[in-house]
CSV table of C-alpha atoms in Angstrom, one decimal:
chain,number,residue,atom,x,y,z
A,557,UNK,CA,7.7,-30.5,7.3
A,558,UNK,CA,7.5,-26.9,8.6
A,559,UNK,CA,11.3,-26.8,9.2
A,560,UNK,CA,11.9,-27.9,5.6
A,561,UNK,CA,9.4,-25.3,4.4
A,562,UNK,CA,11.1,-22.5,6.3
A,563,UNK,CA,14.6,-23.5,5.3
A,564,UNK,CA,13.6,-23.9,1.6
A,565,UNK,CA,11.9,-20.5,1.4
A,566,UNK,CA,14.9,-18.8,3.0
A,567,UNK,CA,17.4,-20.4,0.6
A,568,UNK,CA,15.3,-19.7,-2.5
A,569,UNK,CA,14.8,-16.0,-1.5
A,570,UNK,CA,18.5,-15.8,-0.7
A,571,UNK,CA,19.5,-16.8,-4.2
A,572,UNK,CA,17.2,-14.2,-5.7
A,573,UNK,CA,14.0,-16.1,-6.6
A,574,UNK,CA,10.9,-13.9,-6.6
A,575,UNK,CA,8.9,-14.2,-3.4
A,576,UNK,CA,5.8,-15.7,-5.0
A,577,UNK,CA,7.7,-18.5,-6.6
A,578,UNK,CA,9.9,-19.0,-3.5
A,579,UNK,CA,6.8,-19.6,-1.5
A,580,UNK,CA,5.2,-22.0,-4.0
A,581,UNK,CA,8.4,-24.0,-4.7
A,582,UNK,CA,9.2,-24.3,-1.0
A,583,UNK,CA,5.7,-25.7,-0.4
A,584,UNK,CA,6.3,-28.3,-3.1
A,585,UNK,CA,9.7,-29.2,-1.6
A,586,UNK,CA,8.2,-29.7,1.8
A,587,UNK,CA,5.4,-31.9,0.6
A,588,UNK,CA,7.8,-34.0,-1.5
A,589,UNK,CA,10.3,-34.4,1.3
A,590,UNK,CA,7.8,-35.6,3.8
A,591,UNK,CA,5.7,-37.7,1.5
A,592,UNK,CA,2.6,-37.5,3.7
A,593,UNK,CA,0.5,-35.7,1.1
A,594,UNK,CA,0.1,-35.9,-2.6
A,595,UNK,CA,1.6,-33.0,-4.7
A,596,UNK,CA,-1.9,-32.3,-5.9
A,597,UNK,CA,-2.7,-30.7,-2.6
A,598,UNK,CA,-0.3,-27.8,-3.3
A,599,UNK,CA,-2.1,-27.1,-6.5
A,600,UNK,CA,-5.5,-27.4,-4.8
A,601,UNK,CA,-4.6,-25.0,-2.0
A,602,UNK,CA,-3.1,-22.5,-4.5
A,603,UNK,CA,-6.4,-22.4,-6.4
A,604,UNK,CA,-8.4,-22.4,-3.2
A,605,UNK,CA,-6.5,-19.3,-2.1
A,606,UNK,CA,-7.8,-17.3,-5.1
A,607,UNK,CA,-11.2,-18.9,-5.3
A,608,UNK,CA,-12.9,-16.0,-3.4
A,609,UNK,CA,-15.6,-13.6,-4.5
A,610,UNK,CA,-14.2,-10.6,-2.6
A,611,UNK,CA,-10.9,-11.1,-4.5
A,612,UNK,CA,-12.7,-10.0,-7.6
A,613,UNK,CA,-12.3,-6.5,-6.3
A,614,UNK,CA,-8.6,-6.7,-6.9
A,615,UNK,CA,-8.6,-6.7,-10.8
A,616,UNK,CA,-11.4,-4.1,-10.9
A,617,UNK,CA,-9.6,-1.6,-8.6
A,618,UNK,CA,-6.4,-2.2,-10.7
A,619,UNK,CA,-8.3,-1.5,-13.9
A,620,UNK,CA,-10.0,1.6,-12.4
A,621,UNK,CA,-6.5,3.0,-11.5
A,622,UNK,CA,-5.2,2.3,-15.0
A,623,UNK,CA,-8.2,3.9,-16.6
A,624,UNK,CA,-7.8,7.0,-14.4
A,625,UNK,CA,-4.1,7.2,-15.3
A,626,UNK,CA,-4.8,6.8,-19.0
A,627,UNK,CA,-7.2,9.6,-18.7
A,628,UNK,CA,-4.5,12.1,-17.7
A,629,UNK,CA,-5.4,12.0,-14.1
A,630,UNK,CA,-1.8,12.4,-13.1
A,631,UNK,CA,-1.5,15.8,-14.7
A,632,UNK,CA,-4.8,16.9,-13.2
A,633,UNK,CA,-3.7,16.0,-9.7
A,634,UNK,CA,-0.2,17.5,-10.1
A,635,UNK,CA,-1.7,20.9,-11.2
A,636,UNK,CA,-4.3,20.8,-8.4
A,637,UNK,CA,-1.7,20.0,-5.7
A,638,UNK,CA,1.0,22.3,-7.1
A,639,UNK,CA,-1.1,25.4,-7.0
A,640,UNK,CA,-1.4,25.4,-3.2
A,641,UNK,CA,2.2,24.5,-2.2
A,642,UNK,CA,4.4,24.9,-5.3
A,643,UNK,CA,5.2,28.5,-4.5
A,644,UNK,CA,6.6,27.8,-1.1
A,645,UNK,CA,10.2,26.9,-0.2
A,646,UNK,CA,10.5,23.2,-1.1
A,647,UNK,CA,7.3,23.6,-3.0
A,648,UNK,CA,7.9,20.8,-5.5
A,649,UNK,CA,8.6,18.4,-2.6
A,650,UNK,CA,5.2,19.4,-1.1
A,651,UNK,CA,3.6,19.0,-4.5
A,652,UNK,CA,5.1,15.5,-4.7
A,653,UNK,CA,3.6,14.5,-1.3
A,654,UNK,CA,0.2,16.0,-1.9
A,655,UNK,CA,-0.2,14.6,-5.4
A,656,UNK,CA,0.9,11.1,-4.4
A,657,UNK,CA,-1.5,11.2,-1.4
A,658,UNK,CA,-4.4,12.1,-3.7
A,659,UNK,CA,-3.3,9.5,-6.2
A,660,UNK,CA,-3.2,6.9,-3.4
A,661,UNK,CA,-7.0,7.2,-3.1
A,662,UNK,CA,-7.2,5.8,-6.7
A,663,UNK,CA,-4.4,3.4,-7.2
A,664,UNK,CA,-4.2,1.4,-4.0
A,665,UNK,CA,-0.6,0.5,-4.9
A,666,UNK,CA,2.7,2.0,-3.7
A,667,UNK,CA,4.5,0.7,-6.9
A,668,UNK,CA,1.9,2.4,-9.1
A,669,UNK,CA,2.3,5.7,-7.2
A,670,UNK,CA,6.1,5.6,-7.6
A,671,UNK,CA,6.1,4.5,-11.2
A,672,UNK,CA,3.4,6.9,-12.3
A,673,UNK,CA,3.1,10.4,-10.8
A,674,UNK,CA,6.2,9.8,-8.7
A,675,UNK,CA,8.5,9.4,-11.7
A,676,UNK,CA,7.1,12.6,-13.2
A,677,UNK,CA,7.7,14.5,-10.0
A,678,UNK,CA,11.3,13.2,-9.7
A,679,UNK,CA,12.0,14.6,-13.2
A,680,UNK,CA,10.4,18.0,-12.3
A,681,UNK,CA,12.3,18.3,-9.0
A,682,UNK,CA,15.6,17.4,-10.8
A,683,UNK,CA,15.1,20.1,-13.3
A,684,UNK,CA,14.3,22.6,-10.6
A,685,UNK,CA,17.6,22.0,-8.8
A,686,UNK,CA,16.5,19.5,-6.2
A,687,UNK,CA,18.9,16.6,-5.6
A,688,UNK,CA,17.7,13.7,-7.8
A,689,UNK,CA,18.5,11.2,-5.0
A,690,UNK,CA,16.5,13.3,-2.5
A,691,UNK,CA,13.6,13.5,-5.0
A,692,UNK,CA,13.6,9.7,-5.3
A,693,UNK,CA,13.8,9.1,-1.6
A,694,UNK,CA,10.9,11.5,-1.0
A,695,UNK,CA,8.8,9.8,-3.7
A,696,UNK,CA,9.5,6.2,-2.4
A,697,UNK,CA,8.8,7.3,1.2
A,698,UNK,CA,5.5,9.0,0.3
A,699,UNK,CA,4.4,6.2,-2.1
A,700,UNK,CA,3.8,3.8,0.8
A,701,UNK,CA,0.7,5.8,1.5
A,702,UNK,CA,-0.8,3.9,-1.6
A,703,UNK,CA,-1.7,0.7,0.3
A,704,UNK,CA,-2.9,2.6,3.3
A,705,UNK,CA,-5.4,5.2,2.0
A,706,UNK,CA,-8.4,3.4,0.4
A,707,UNK,CA,-9.0,1.7,-1.8
A,708,UNK,CA,-6.2,-0.7,-0.9
A,709,UNK,CA,-5.5,-4.2,-2.4
A,710,UNK,CA,-3.6,-5.2,0.8
A,711,UNK,CA,-6.7,-4.3,2.9
A,712,UNK,CA,-8.9,-6.5,0.8
A,713,UNK,CA,-6.5,-9.4,1.4
A,714,UNK,CA,-6.3,-8.6,5.1
A,715,UNK,CA,-10.1,-8.6,5.4
A,716,UNK,CA,-10.1,-12.2,3.9
A,717,UNK,CA,-7.5,-13.4,6.5
A,718,UNK,CA,-9.2,-11.9,9.6
A,719,UNK,CA,-12.9,-12.3,9.8
A,720,UNK,CA,-13.2,-9.9,12.7
A,721,UNK,CA,-12.7,-6.9,10.5
A,722,UNK,CA,-14.6,-5.9,7.4
A,723,UNK,CA,-12.9,-4.5,4.3
A,724,UNK,CA,-15.1,-1.3,4.6
A,725,UNK,CA,-13.8,-0.7,8.2
A,726,UNK,CA,-10.2,-1.1,7.0
A,727,UNK,CA,-10.8,1.3,4.2
A,728,UNK,CA,-12.1,4.0,6.6
A,729,UNK,CA,-9.3,3.2,9.1
A,730,UNK,CA,-6.6,4.0,6.6
A,731,UNK,CA,-7.5,7.7,6.2
A,732,UNK,CA,-5.9,9.1,9.4
A,733,UNK,CA,-2.7,7.0,9.2
A,734,UNK,CA,-2.3,8.0,5.6
A,735,UNK,CA,-2.7,11.7,6.4
A,736,UNK,CA,-0.2,11.3,9.3
A,737,UNK,CA,2.4,9.8,6.9
A,738,UNK,CA,1.9,12.7,4.5
A,739,UNK,CA,2.3,15.2,7.3
A,740,UNK,CA,5.5,13.5,8.5
A,741,UNK,CA,6.9,13.5,5.0
A,742,UNK,CA,6.1,17.2,4.7
A,743,UNK,CA,8.0,17.9,8.0
A,744,UNK,CA,11.1,16.2,6.6
A,745,UNK,CA,10.7,18.1,3.3
A,746,UNK,CA,10.5,21.4,5.2
A,747,UNK,CA,13.6,20.6,7.2
A,748,UNK,CA,15.7,19.4,4.2
A,749,UNK,CA,14.5,22.2,1.9
A,750,UNK,CA,15.4,24.9,4.5
A,751,UNK,CA,18.8,23.2,5.1
A,752,UNK,CA,19.6,22.9,1.3
A,753,UNK,CA,17.7,26.1,0.2
A,754,UNK,CA,15.4,24.3,-2.2
A,755,UNK,CA,13.3,27.3,-3.3
A,756,UNK,CA,9.7,27.4,-4.7
A,757,UNK,CA,8.7,29.5,-7.7
A,758,UNK,CA,7.5,32.2,-5.2
A,759,UNK,CA,4.4,33.0,-7.1
A,760,UNK,CA,0.8,32.0,-6.0
A,761,UNK,CA,-1.2,31.3,-9.2
A,762,UNK,CA,-4.2,33.7,-10.1
A,763,UNK,CA,-7.5,32.9,-8.4
A,764,UNK,CA,-9.0,32.2,-11.8
A,765,UNK,CA,-6.5,29.5,-12.4
A,766,UNK,CA,-6.9,28.0,-8.9
A,767,UNK,CA,-10.6,27.7,-9.4
A,768,UNK,CA,-10.2,26.1,-12.8
A,769,UNK,CA,-7.7,23.5,-11.6
A,770,UNK,CA,-9.8,22.8,-8.5
A,771,UNK,CA,-13.0,22.3,-10.6
A,772,UNK,CA,-11.1,20.0,-13.0
A,773,UNK,CA,-9.8,17.9,-10.2
A,774,UNK,CA,-13.1,17.4,-8.4
A,775,UNK,CA,-14.2,14.3,-10.5
A,776,UNK,CA,-10.9,12.5,-9.7
A,777,UNK,CA,-11.1,13.4,-6.0
A,778,UNK,CA,-14.6,12.1,-5.7
A,779,UNK,CA,-13.7,8.5,-6.4
A,780,UNK,CA,-12.7,7.5,-2.9
A,781,UNK,CA,-15.7,9.3,-1.5
A,782,UNK,CA,-18.1,7.5,-3.8
A,783,UNK,CA,-16.6,4.2,-2.9
A,784,UNK,CA,-16.6,4.6,0.8
A,785,UNK,CA,-19.9,6.5,0.9
A,786,UNK,CA,-21.7,3.9,-1.2
A,787,UNK,CA,-20.3,1.1,1.0
A,788,UNK,CA,-21.3,2.8,4.2
A,789,UNK,CA,-24.8,3.6,2.8
A,790,UNK,CA,-25.2,-0.1,1.9
A,791,UNK,CA,-25.6,0.6,-1.9
A,792,UNK,CA,-22.8,-1.9,-2.8
A,793,UNK,CA,-20.3,-4.2,-1.3
A,794,UNK,CA,-16.5,-3.7,-1.6
A,795,UNK,CA,-16.5,-6.0,-4.6
A,796,UNK,CA,-19.4,-4.2,-6.3
A,797,UNK,CA,-17.7,-0.9,-5.4
A,798,UNK,CA,-14.7,-1.9,-7.5
A,799,UNK,CA,-16.9,-2.3,-10.5
A,800,UNK,CA,-18.5,1.1,-9.8
A,801,UNK,CA,-15.0,2.5,-9.7
A,802,UNK,CA,-14.2,1.1,-13.2
A,803,UNK,CA,-17.3,2.6,-14.8
A,804,UNK,CA,-16.7,5.9,-13.0
A,805,UNK,CA,-13.0,6.0,-14.1
A,806,UNK,CA,-14.2,5.3,-17.7
A,807,UNK,CA,-16.7,8.1,-17.6
A,808,UNK,CA,-14.2,10.5,-16.1
A,809,UNK,CA,-11.5,9.7,-18.6
A,810,UNK,CA,-13.6,9.5,-21.8
A,811,UNK,CA,-16.4,12.1,-21.2
A,812,UNK,CA,-15.3,14.4,-18.4
A,813,UNK,CA,-11.6,14.9,-19.1
A,814,UNK,CA,-11.9,13.7,-22.7
A,815,UNK,CA,-8.3,12.4,-22.7
A,816,UNK,CA,-9.0,8.7,-22.8
A,817,UNK,CA,-9.0,7.3,-26.3
A,818,UNK,CA,-10.7,4.0,-27.3
A,819,UNK,CA,-7.4,3.0,-29.0
A,820,UNK,CA,-5.7,3.0,-25.6
A,821,UNK,CA,-8.1,0.5,-24.0
A,822,UNK,CA,-6.4,-2.7,-25.2
A,823,UNK,CA,-3.1,-1.6,-23.7
A,824,UNK,CA,-4.8,-0.6,-20.4
A,825,UNK,CA,-6.6,-3.9,-20.3
A,826,UNK,CA,-3.4,-5.9,-21.0
A,827,UNK,CA,-1.5,-4.0,-18.3
A,828,UNK,CA,-4.3,-4.5,-15.8
A,829,UNK,CA,-4.4,-8.2,-16.6
A,830,UNK,CA,-0.6,-8.5,-16.0
A,831,UNK,CA,-0.7,-6.6,-12.7
A,832,UNK,CA,-3.7,-8.7,-11.6
A,833,UNK,CA,-1.9,-11.9,-12.5
A,834,UNK,CA,1.1,-11.0,-10.5
A,835,UNK,CA,-1.1,-10.2,-7.4
A,836,UNK,CA,-3.1,-13.4,-7.7
A,837,UNK,CA,0.1,-15.6,-8.2
A,838,UNK,CA,1.4,-14.2,-4.9
A,839,UNK,CA,-1.9,-14.8,-3.2
A,840,UNK,CA,-2.2,-18.4,-4.5
A,841,UNK,CA,1.3,-19.5,-3.6
A,842,UNK,CA,1.0,-17.8,-0.2
A,843,UNK,CA,-2.2,-19.7,0.5
A,844,UNK,CA,-0.4,-23.0,-0.2
A,845,UNK,CA,2.5,-22.0,2.0
A,846,UNK,CA,0.2,-20.9,4.8
A,847,UNK,CA,-1.8,-24.2,4.5
A,848,UNK,CA,1.3,-26.2,5.4
A,849,UNK,CA,2.0,-24.0,8.4
A,850,UNK,CA,-1.6,-24.6,9.5
A,851,UNK,CA,-1.4,-28.4,9.0
A,852,UNK,CA,1.8,-28.4,11.1
A,853,UNK,CA,-0.1,-26.3,13.8
A,854,UNK,CA,2.6,-23.6,13.7
A,855,UNK,CA,0.2,-20.8,14.2
A,856,UNK,CA,-1.3,-22.5,17.3
A,857,UNK,CA,2.2,-23.3,18.7
A,858,UNK,CA,3.4,-19.8,18.3
A,859,UNK,CA,0.1,-18.4,19.8
A,860,UNK,CA,0.5,-20.6,22.8
A,861,UNK,CA,4.2,-19.7,23.2
A,862,UNK,CA,3.5,-16.0,23.1
A,863,UNK,CA,0.5,-16.3,25.4
A,864,UNK,CA,2.7,-18.1,28.0
A,865,UNK,CA,5.0,-15.1,28.0
A,866,UNK,CA,2.1,-13.2,29.6
A,867,UNK,CA,3.1,-9.9,28.0
A,868,UNK,CA,0.9,-6.8,28.5
A,869,UNK,CA,-0.9,-5.6,25.4
A,870,UNK,CA,1.6,-2.8,24.9
A,871,UNK,CA,4.7,-5.0,25.3
A,872,UNK,CA,3.0,-7.5,23.0
A,873,UNK,CA,2.5,-4.8,20.3
A,874,UNK,CA,6.1,-3.7,20.6
A,875,UNK,CA,7.3,-7.3,20.1
A,876,UNK,CA,5.0,-7.7,17.1
A,877,UNK,CA,6.2,-4.4,15.7
A,878,UNK,CA,9.8,-5.7,15.8
A,879,UNK,CA,8.8,-9.0,14.2
A,880,UNK,CA,6.9,-7.3,11.4
A,881,UNK,CA,9.6,-4.8,10.7
A,882,UNK,CA,12.2,-7.6,10.3
A,883,UNK,CA,9.8,-9.8,8.3
A,884,UNK,CA,8.8,-6.9,6.1
A,885,UNK,CA,12.4,-6.3,5.0
A,886,UNK,CA,12.6,-9.7,3.3
A,887,UNK,CA,9.0,-10.3,2.0
A,888,UNK,CA,6.4,-8.4,0.2
A,889,UNK,CA,3.3,-7.1,2.0
A,890,UNK,CA,0.8,-9.4,0.3
A,891,UNK,CA,2.4,-12.7,1.2
A,892,UNK,CA,3.3,-11.2,4.6
A,893,UNK,CA,-0.4,-10.6,5.4
A,894,UNK,CA,-1.3,-14.1,4.1
A,895,UNK,CA,1.3,-15.8,6.3
A,896,UNK,CA,1.5,-13.7,9.5
A,897,UNK,CA,-2.1,-12.5,10.1
A,898,UNK,CA,-3.6,-16.0,10.8
A,899,UNK,CA,-0.8,-16.5,13.3
A,900,UNK,CA,-0.8,-13.1,15.1
A,901,UNK,CA,-4.4,-12.0,15.0
A,902,UNK,CA,-5.6,-14.6,17.5
A,903,UNK,CA,-2.8,-13.7,19.9
A,904,UNK,CA,-3.7,-10.0,19.8
A,905,UNK,CA,-7.4,-10.8,20.1
A,906,UNK,CA,-6.7,-12.8,23.3
A,907,UNK,CA,-4.7,-9.8,24.6
A,908,UNK,CA,-7.7,-7.5,24.0
A,909,UNK,CA,-6.2,-5.5,21.1
A,910,UNK,CA,-8.8,-3.9,18.8
A,911,UNK,CA,-8.7,-5.8,15.5
A,912,UNK,CA,-8.8,-2.6,13.4
A,913,UNK,CA,-5.9,-1.1,15.4
A,914,UNK,CA,-3.9,-4.3,14.9
A,915,UNK,CA,-4.7,-4.4,11.2
A,916,UNK,CA,-3.3,-0.9,10.6
A,917,UNK,CA,-0.1,-1.8,12.6
A,918,UNK,CA,0.4,-4.9,10.4
A,919,UNK,CA,-0.3,-3.1,7.1
A,920,UNK,CA,1.9,-0.1,7.9
A,921,UNK,CA,4.8,-2.3,9.1
A,922,UNK,CA,4.8,-4.6,6.1
A,923,UNK,CA,4.4,-1.6,3.7
A,924,UNK,CA,7.3,0.1,5.4
A,925,UNK,CA,9.4,-2.9,4.6
A,926,UNK,CA,9.1,-1.9,0.9
A,927,UNK,CA,11.5,1.1,1.6
A,928,UNK,CA,13.7,-0.6,4.2
A,929,UNK,CA,17.2,-1.5,2.9
A,930,UNK,CA,18.7,-3.8,1.9
A,931,UNK,CA,15.8,-5.5,0.1
A,932,UNK,CA,13.0,-2.9,-0.2
A,933,UNK,CA,11.2,-3.6,-3.4
A,934,UNK,CA,9.9,-0.1,-3.8
A,935,UNK,CA,13.5,1.2,-3.6
A,936,UNK,CA,14.4,-0.9,-6.7
A,937,UNK,CA,11.4,0.4,-8.6
A,938,UNK,CA,12.2,4.0,-7.8
A,939,UNK,CA,15.8,3.5,-8.5
A,940,UNK,CA,15.0,2.0,-11.9
A,941,UNK,CA,12.3,4.6,-13.1
A,942,UNK,CA,14.4,7.6,-11.9
A,943,UNK,CA,17.8,6.2,-12.9
A,944,UNK,CA,19.2,6.8,-9.5
A,945,UNK,CA,22.0,4.5,-8.1
A,946,UNK,CA,20.6,2.5,-5.2
A,947,UNK,CA,23.3,3.5,-2.7
A,948,UNK,CA,22.6,7.2,-3.3
A,949,UNK,CA,18.9,6.7,-2.9
A,950,UNK,CA,19.4,4.7,0.4
A,951,UNK,CA,21.6,7.5,1.9
A,952,UNK,CA,18.8,10.0,1.5
A,953,UNK,CA,16.3,7.8,3.2
A,954,UNK,CA,17.5,8.2,6.8
A,955,UNK,CA,15.3,11.2,7.9
A,956,UNK,CA,12.3,9.7,6.2
A,957,UNK,CA,12.7,6.4,8.0
A,958,UNK,CA,13.0,8.3,11.3
A,959,UNK,CA,9.7,10.1,10.5
A,960,UNK,CA,8.0,6.8,9.6
A,961,UNK,CA,9.2,5.3,12.9
A,962,UNK,CA,7.6,8.2,14.8
A,963,UNK,CA,4.3,7.6,12.9
A,964,UNK,CA,4.5,3.9,13.7
A,965,UNK,CA,4.9,4.6,17.4
A,966,UNK,CA,1.9,7.0,17.3
A,967,UNK,CA,-0.3,4.4,15.6
A,968,UNK,CA,0.9,1.7,18.1
A,969,UNK,CA,0.3,3.7,21.3
A,970,UNK,CA,-2.7,5.8,20.3
A,971,UNK,CA,-5.3,3.2,19.0
A,972,UNK,CA,-7.9,5.9,18.3
A,973,UNK,CA,-5.9,7.1,15.3
A,974,UNK,CA,-6.8,3.9,13.6
A,975,UNK,CA,-10.1,3.0,15.3
A,976,UNK,CA,-11.7,6.5,15.9
A,977,UNK,CA,-13.1,7.1,12.4
A,978,UNK,CA,-14.4,3.6,11.8
A,979,UNK,CA,-16.1,3.5,15.1
A,980,UNK,CA,-17.6,7.0,14.5
A,981,UNK,CA,-19.0,5.8,11.2
A,982,UNK,CA,-20.5,2.7,12.8
A,983,UNK,CA,-17.9,0.1,11.8
A,984,UNK,CA,-17.3,-2.2,14.8
């Protein structure tokens, strides 16, 4: 049955079927072909996959991000980031990186970062004389910080797949890798801007304006701190933190920034519901797909095979990195976590790899697949919103992919980059 399952999903994805439906339909085909189980089991496992209290955090975090965006948060963060780096050579590139990094602490989604503030920055960079394809490549490469800096939807799903790590620990662990990615993107922007002479405006804003922009941005910047601080203090769980985030976003947009209108709420709620539905469909069908693999004992067979190779922890991580990079090219991060983590986590646990360290490797690898040609879902989104031909966008990606590879090696071989902050704050 597992062979039929794998062949079916590969064929369906090859003909262009969305990943979620390819996983669900392949599960149905496998069950029908073998005849050992009733078709109702696919439906049951699909609903079981989304029947989880911690999953309630997903729609609330999505709604909080939509409320913040509807409250002109994007403009606030752009002004705040631009005042510090906009005057330098390549200043708009730095502004893009900093603003997307800040926005990642609210959206938790790479696609939201690219389609929201990212699309605005591409237009601004294009008008300022930057190559439009370069602006798109920079935006897509930086947007993958979204699932890494908390709050992160992928981290919530990961925490449900591996009971050894808490969602709070994953949230804290994402800070340092996220900052490393931002620094790596800044280095590439510095190199390209000097090579192509992308100039800034050359004028640092008046101190009065800097203070005003900073004061205005403080409420938005406090959201990740409130979420993580409240969770660490024991005031609320990750699921409750998502509800707190919604009310905080509503207060910021309506009464602090005074840009969120009541008339906009129905549109925000509908958009949040559509995004939530897409996420939950992926999770549900991934659960049915993973159930068949479990019934067929595929995870256990793979774990035994890898264990028999007797690889050292470092060689094991290198092999897993290669597997995840290949896997991430063809499948989205959410189903990737659902399918691969139950297989690989026990193997790395037996090898003595810290579960938080391994979690960040998995999340970064699968997220990196979103900008890896030829499939890269984030590339298609950026190409669409910025009206950039995909081949031009792909050509500009090379230095960014090299920078990401260096960050990946650092995260792989220096575990403390992922585990240091969680352990310091008491997450074990």
